[in-house]
Amino acid sequence: MALSKRPVTGMKDILPAEMQIRDYVIGLIKETYKGFGFTPIETPCVENIANLSSKQGGENEKLIFKIMKRGEKLNLETATCENDLTDSGLRYDLTVPLSRFYSNNAANLPKPFKALQIGPVWRADRPQKGRFRQFYQCDIDILGDATNLAEIELILATTTLLGKIGFSGFNVRINDRRILKAMAKYSGFPESQFDEVFIILDKMDKIGLDGVAEELKKAGFEESSIQTYLKMFEELKSQENGIAYIGEKLKDVLEGDAANNLQQIVSAVEQTTKSSFRLSFDPTLVRGMSYYTGTIFEIEMEGFPGSVAGGGRYDEMVGKFTNMQTPACGFSIGFERIVTILLENGFEVPGTKKKKAYLIEKGVSADRMGQALAKAMQERANGEQVLVTQMNKNKKFQKEQLMAEGYTEFEEFYKKEFFNENSLMALASVGAWAIGEGAEAVAILLFYRIGEALESLIVEKSKKSIRTLASIKIEQAHLLKGDKTENIDPKTIQKDDILVIFAGERIPADGIVIKGEGSIDNSALNGESIPQNVKVGNSLLSGGINL
């Protein structure tokens, strides 16, 4: 039975055209985020199952690819539940692994620490168009900074990146989990059911205010609480400064300085950024992860459903590992969604190098193959992108495929050269005879043969010099110590040693003349037959002879 050629369900192969865009975007991500002081790190794709199932990942914890225990640890006879069979799983995001990484390595990291992560994650989700079980995430996080400077930097870095990719006019929605809780508390919802309220509120953009009211009723919440809750959203629509309004209205139940903190973030970003986007307070923004404790944000683009980036503050997650409170805040861009948008819009990577292909006919001689490879290597050394490949029988189709990959120039190398220097010289001579210029024809052949003879002479002279140079072996050197000389092995010569070179001896090491003068024969080194006169201050080359 033949092996399956299709990827596993929910996975996909990435073709060269898409890979080129992915590489470009990753390069832009690294360049931009490093400019903001973020440091690349990497965490394992496999994490302890207890970490992945710590009720930090929301719905994602239901989508873990779990890894079965191995060897003696796997005991099928005594296993009573799934947890008895597994001990690890593939990471479903980069935040949980980062929290473990920081708790394990904090002593060796600066504070605050600005981390950049790019890597694949896995979720056993139901496959559908544009959603796969393996996909890339790109996160930036700041750990150890409790101030809102962290949120400001994250928003500025992410919006700058999106601007560089070519996006503009997008909307950054911002809220605070403390405001969400205060609104629910003010309305009279039981604190134990806040998460249920937020899950329904998160559907606001799909089902509207009336739909939220209907679902809250079905969930069994008090009518008075529902009316108070929804009235605040209605009133916010008419407020010029929604953050100030909500801060004043909820001042008796709002935790800390959430409203003032949010206002400072919005003001700082609007005053600083040079990118073209909107930053708006959205009290319906929830974010699904239960680990968020403060500011939350998402980026949406008109014409594209869902968000292209999101994040927030999660001050309690690292403490789950260390039992010590560690402030943390992060922003993740939807890498796969961004790549999809670029592909759908026919994006072309800017500044792409010219691509050239050398097509070599099957059966070419070793010399002809060597010529092609040498030429390709020279062009590569000059910064060109050159593909060397065998010529197919259907050369036209082969070229079409290569052109689809961006190759614009082709050079073909055949078994037989239709024209070489000998055939060209012969053709030139025949042409001269044909037009009655016999003397010119003879001159062409004569000068060509003289050139060949001179070339052979020079080549032979060079070979002789190389053989002479290779045969040079200096047995000893004379080291000056005080007013006496000591014979030493040339291999033991040290920097700043003073050597004496007697007449007729070879120079054992490169150096500078500090006393005396003379003539040096360097013919074995450079082919020059005329001796070089040297005096104090002149340089000497190892292998020359002191005449």
Coordinates of N, CA and C in Angstrom, one line a residue, residues 196-307:
E196 N -19.0 34.0 33.3 CA -20.2 33.7 32.4 C -20.7 34.9 31.7
V197 N -20.8 36.0 32.5 CA -21.3 37.3 32.0 C -20.3 37.8 30.9
F198 N -19.0 37.7 31.1 CA -18.1 38.2 30.1 C -18.1 37.3 28.8
I199 N -18.3 36.0 29.0 CA -18.4 35.2 27.8 C -19.6 35.6 26.9
I200 N -20.7 36.0 27.5 CA -21.8 36.5 26.7 C -21.5 37.9 26.1
L201 N -20.9 38.8 27.0 CA -20.6 40.1 26.5 C -19.6 40.1 25.3
D202 N -18.8 39.1 25.3 CA -17.8 39.0 24.2 C -18.4 38.7 22.8
K203 N -19.7 38.4 22.8 CA -20.4 38.2 21.6 C -21.1 39.4 21.0
M204 N -20.9 40.6 21.7 CA -21.6 41.8 21.4 C -21.4 42.2 19.9
D205 N -20.2 42.1 19.4 CA -20.0 42.5 18.0 C -20.8 41.6 17.0
K206 N -21.2 40.4 17.4 CA -21.9 39.5 16.5 C -23.4 39.5 16.7
I207 N -23.9 39.6 18.0 CA -25.3 39.5 18.3 C -25.9 40.9 18.7
G208 N -25.1 41.9 19.0 CA -25.6 43.2 19.3 C -26.1 43.2 20.8
L209 N -26.5 44.4 21.2 CA -26.9 44.7 22.6 C -28.1 43.9 22.9
D210 N -29.1 43.8 22.0 CA -30.3 43.0 22.2 C -30.0 41.5 22.4
G211 N -29.1 41.0 21.6 CA -28.7 39.6 21.7 C -28.0 39.3 23.0
V212 N -27.2 40.2 23.5 CA -26.6 40.0 24.8 C -27.6 40.0 25.9
A213 N -28.6 40.9 25.8 CA -29.7 41.0 26.8 C -30.4 39.6 26.8
E214 N -30.7 39.1 25.7 CA -31.5 37.9 25.5 C -30.7 36.7 26.1
E215 N -29.4 36.6 25.9 CA -28.6 35.5 26.4 C -28.4 35.6 27.9
L216 N -28.3 36.8 28.4 CA -28.2 37.0 29.9 C -29.5 36.5 30.6
K217 N -30.6 36.8 29.9 CA -31.9 36.3 30.5 C -32.0 34.8 30.5
K218 N -31.6 34.2 29.4 CA -31.6 32.8 29.3 C -30.7 32.1 30.3
A219 N -29.6 32.8 30.7 CA -28.6 32.3 31.6 C -29.2 32.4 33.1
G220 N -30.3 33.1 33.2 CA -31.0 33.2 34.5 C -30.6 34.4 35.4
F221 N -30.0 35.4 34.8 CA -29.6 36.6 35.6 C -30.8 37.5 35.8
E222 N -30.7 38.3 36.9 CA -31.8 39.2 37.3 C -32.0 40.2 36.2
E223 N -33.3 40.6 36.0 CA -33.6 41.6 35.0 C -33.0 42.9 35.4
S224 N -33.1 43.3 36.7 CA -32.6 44.6 37.1 C -31.1 44.7 36.8
S225 N -30.3 43.6 37.0 CA -28.9 43.6 36.8 C -28.6 43.8 35.3
I226 N -29.4 43.1 34.5 CA -29.2 43.1 33.0 C -29.5 44.6 32.5
Q227 N -30.6 45.2 33.0 CA -30.9 46.5 32.6 C -29.8 47.6 33.0
T228 N -29.4 47.5 34.2 CA -28.3 48.4 34.7 C -27.1 48.2 33.9
Y229 N -26.7 47.0 33.6 CA -25.5 46.7 32.9 C -25.6 47.2 31.4
L230 N -26.6 47.0 30.7 CA -26.8 47.4 29.4 C -26.9 48.9 29.2
K231 N -27.5 49.5 30.3 CA -27.7 51.0 30.2 C -26.3 51.7 30.2
M232 N -25.4 51.1 30.9 CA -24.0 51.8 30.9 C -23.4 51.7 29.5
F233 N -23.6 50.7 28.7 CA -23.1 50.6 27.4 C -23.8 51.6 26.5
E234 N -25.1 51.8 26.7 CA -25.9 52.8 25.9 C -25.4 54.2 26.2
E235 N -25.1 54.5 27.5 CA -24.7 55.8 27.9 C -23.3 56.1 27.4
L236 N -22.5 55.1 27.3 CA -21.1 55.3 26.8 C -21.0 55.7 25.4
K237 N -22.0 55.4 24.6 CA -22.0 55.7 23.2 C -22.0 57.2 23.0
S238 N -22.6 57.9 23.9 CA -22.8 59.4 23.8 C -21.7 60.2 24.5
Q239 N -20.7 59.5 25.1 CA -19.7 60.1 25.9 C -18.5 60.4 25.0
E240 N -18.0 61.7 25.1 CA -16.8 62.1 24.4 C -15.6 61.4 24.9
N241 N -15.5 61.3 26.2 CA -14.4 60.6 26.9 C -15.0 59.4 27.7
G242 N -15.1 58.2 27.1 CA -15.7 57.1 27.8 C -14.9 56.7 29.0
I243 N -13.6 56.8 29.0 CA -12.8 56.3 30.1 C -13.1 57.2 31.3
A244 N -13.1 58.5 31.1 CA -13.4 59.4 32.2 C -14.8 59.2 32.8
Y245 N -15.8 58.9 31.9 CA -17.2 58.7 32.3 C -17.2 57.4 33.2
I246 N -16.6 56.3 32.7 CA -16.7 55.1 33.4 C -16.0 55.1 34.7
G247 N -14.8 55.9 34.7 CA -14.1 56.0 36.0 C -14.9 56.7 37.1
E248 N -15.6 57.7 36.7 CA -16.4 58.5 37.6 C -17.6 57.7 38.1
K249 N -18.3 57.0 37.2 CA -19.5 56.2 37.5 C -19.2 55.0 38.4
L250 N -18.0 54.4 38.2 CA -17.7 53.2 39.0 C -16.7 53.4 40.1
K251 N -16.5 54.7 40.5 CA -15.4 55.0 41.4 C -15.5 54.3 42.7
D252 N -16.7 53.9 43.1 CA -16.9 53.2 44.4 C -16.6 51.7 44.3
V253 N -16.6 51.2 43.1 CA -16.3 49.7 43.0 C -15.1 49.4 42.1
L254 N -14.5 50.4 41.5 CA -13.4 50.2 40.6 C -12.1 50.0 41.3
E255 N -11.4 48.9 41.0 CA -10.2 48.6 41.7 C -9.0 49.4 41.3
G256 N -8.3 50.0 42.2 CA -7.1 50.8 41.9 C -7.4 52.0 41.1
D257 N -6.4 52.4 40.2 CA -6.5 53.5 39.4 C -6.7 53.1 37.9
A258 N -7.5 52.1 37.7 CA -7.7 51.5 36.3 C -8.0 52.5 35.3
A259 N -9.0 53.4 35.6 CA -9.4 54.4 34.6 C -8.3 55.4 34.3
N260 N -7.7 55.9 35.3 CA -6.6 56.9 35.1 C -5.4 56.2 34.4
N261 N -5.1 55.0 34.7 CA -4.0 54.2 34.0 C -4.3 54.1 32.5
L262 N -5.6 53.7 32.2 CA -6.0 53.6 30.8 C -5.9 54.9 30.1
Q263 N -6.3 56.0 30.7 CA -6.3 57.3 30.1 C -4.8 57.7 29.8
Q264 N -3.9 57.4 30.7 CA -2.5 57.7 30.5 C -1.9 56.9 29.3
I265 N -2.3 55.7 29.1 CA -1.8 54.9 28.0 C -2.3 55.4 26.7
V266 N -3.6 55.8 26.6 CA -4.2 56.3 25.4 C -3.5 57.6 25.0
S267 N -3.3 58.5 26.0 CA -2.7 59.8 25.7 C -1.3 59.7 25.2
A268 N -0.5 58.8 25.9 CA 0.9 58.7 25.6 C 1.1 58.1 24.2
V269 N 0.3 57.1 23.8 CA 0.4 56.5 22.5 C 0.0 57.5 21.4
E270 N -1.1 58.2 21.6 CA -1.6 59.2 20.6 C -0.6 60.3 20.4
Q271 N 0.1 60.7 21.5 CA 1.1 61.8 21.3 C 2.4 61.3 20.7
T272 N 2.7 60.0 20.8 CA 4.0 59.5 20.4 C 4.0 58.9 19.0
T273 N 3.0 58.2 18.7 CA 3.1 57.3 17.5 C 3.1 58.2 16.2
K274 N 3.8 57.6 15.2 CA 3.8 58.1 13.8 C 3.0 57.3 12.8
S275 N 2.5 56.2 13.3 CA 1.7 55.2 12.5 C 0.3 55.7 12.3
S276 N -0.4 55.3 11.3 CA -1.7 55.7 11.0 C -2.7 54.7 11.5
F277 N -3.3 54.9 12.6 CA -4.3 54.0 13.2 C -5.2 54.7 14.2
R278 N -6.2 54.1 14.7 CA -7.1 54.6 15.7 C -6.9 53.8 17.0
L279 N -6.9 54.5 18.1 CA -6.8 53.9 19.4 C -8.1 54.2 20.2
S280 N -8.9 53.2 20.5 CA -10.3 53.5 21.1 C -10.5 52.7 22.3
F281 N -11.2 53.3 23.3 CA -11.6 52.5 24.5 C -12.9 51.7 24.1
D282 N -12.9 50.4 24.4 CA -14.0 49.6 24.1 C -14.4 48.7 25.3
P283 N -15.4 49.1 26.0 CA -15.8 48.4 27.3 C -16.3 47.0 27.0
T284 N -16.6 46.6 25.7 CA -17.0 45.3 25.5 C -15.9 44.3 25.2
L285 N -14.7 44.8 25.1 CA -13.5 44.0 24.8 C -13.2 43.1 26.1
V286 N -13.2 41.8 25.9 CA -13.1 40.8 27.0 C -11.7 40.1 26.9
R287 N -11.3 39.6 25.8 CA -10.2 38.7 25.6 C -10.5 37.4 26.4
G288 N -10.3 36.2 25.7 CA -10.7 35.0 26.2 C -9.9 34.3 27.3
M289 N -8.6 34.7 27.4 CA -7.7 34.1 28.4 C -8.1 34.5 29.8
S290 N -8.2 33.6 30.7 CA -8.6 33.9 32.1 C -7.4 34.5 32.9
Y291 N -6.2 34.4 32.3 CA -5.0 34.9 33.1 C -4.8 36.4 33.0
Y292 N -5.6 37.1 32.2 CA -5.5 38.6 32.2 C -6.0 39.2 33.4
T293 N -5.2 40.2 33.9 CA -5.5 40.8 35.2 C -5.7 42.3 35.1
G294 N -5.3 42.9 34.0 CA -5.4 44.4 33.9 C -5.8 44.8 32.5
T295 N -4.9 45.7 31.9 CA -5.1 46.2 30.6 C -5.2 45.1 29.6
I296 N -6.1 45.2 28.6 CA -6.2 44.2 27.5 C -6.4 45.0 26.2
F297 N -5.9 44.5 25.1 CA -6.0 45.2 23.8 C -6.1 44.2 22.7
E298 N -6.7 44.7 21.6 CA -6.8 43.9 20.3 C -6.7 44.9 19.2
I299 N -6.3 44.4 18.0 CA -6.2 45.2 16.8 C -7.1 44.5 15.8
E300 N -7.9 45.3 15.2 CA -8.8 44.8 14.1 C -8.6 45.6 12.8
M301 N -8.8 45.0 11.7 CA -8.7 45.7 10.4 C -10.0 45.6 9.6
E302 N -10.4 46.7 9.0 CA -11.6 46.8 8.3 C -11.6 45.8 7.1
G303 N -12.6 45.0 6.9 CA -12.6 44.1 5.8 C -12.1 42.7 6.2
F304 N -11.5 42.5 7.4 CA -11.0 41.2 7.8 C -11.6 40.8 9.1
P305 N -12.4 39.7 9.2 CA -13.0 39.4 10.4 C -12.0 39.0 11.5
G306 N -12.5 39.2 12.8 CA -11.6 38.9 13.9 C -10.5 39.8 14.1
S307 N -9.6 39.5 15.0 CA -8.5 40.4 15.3 C -7.2 39.9 14.6

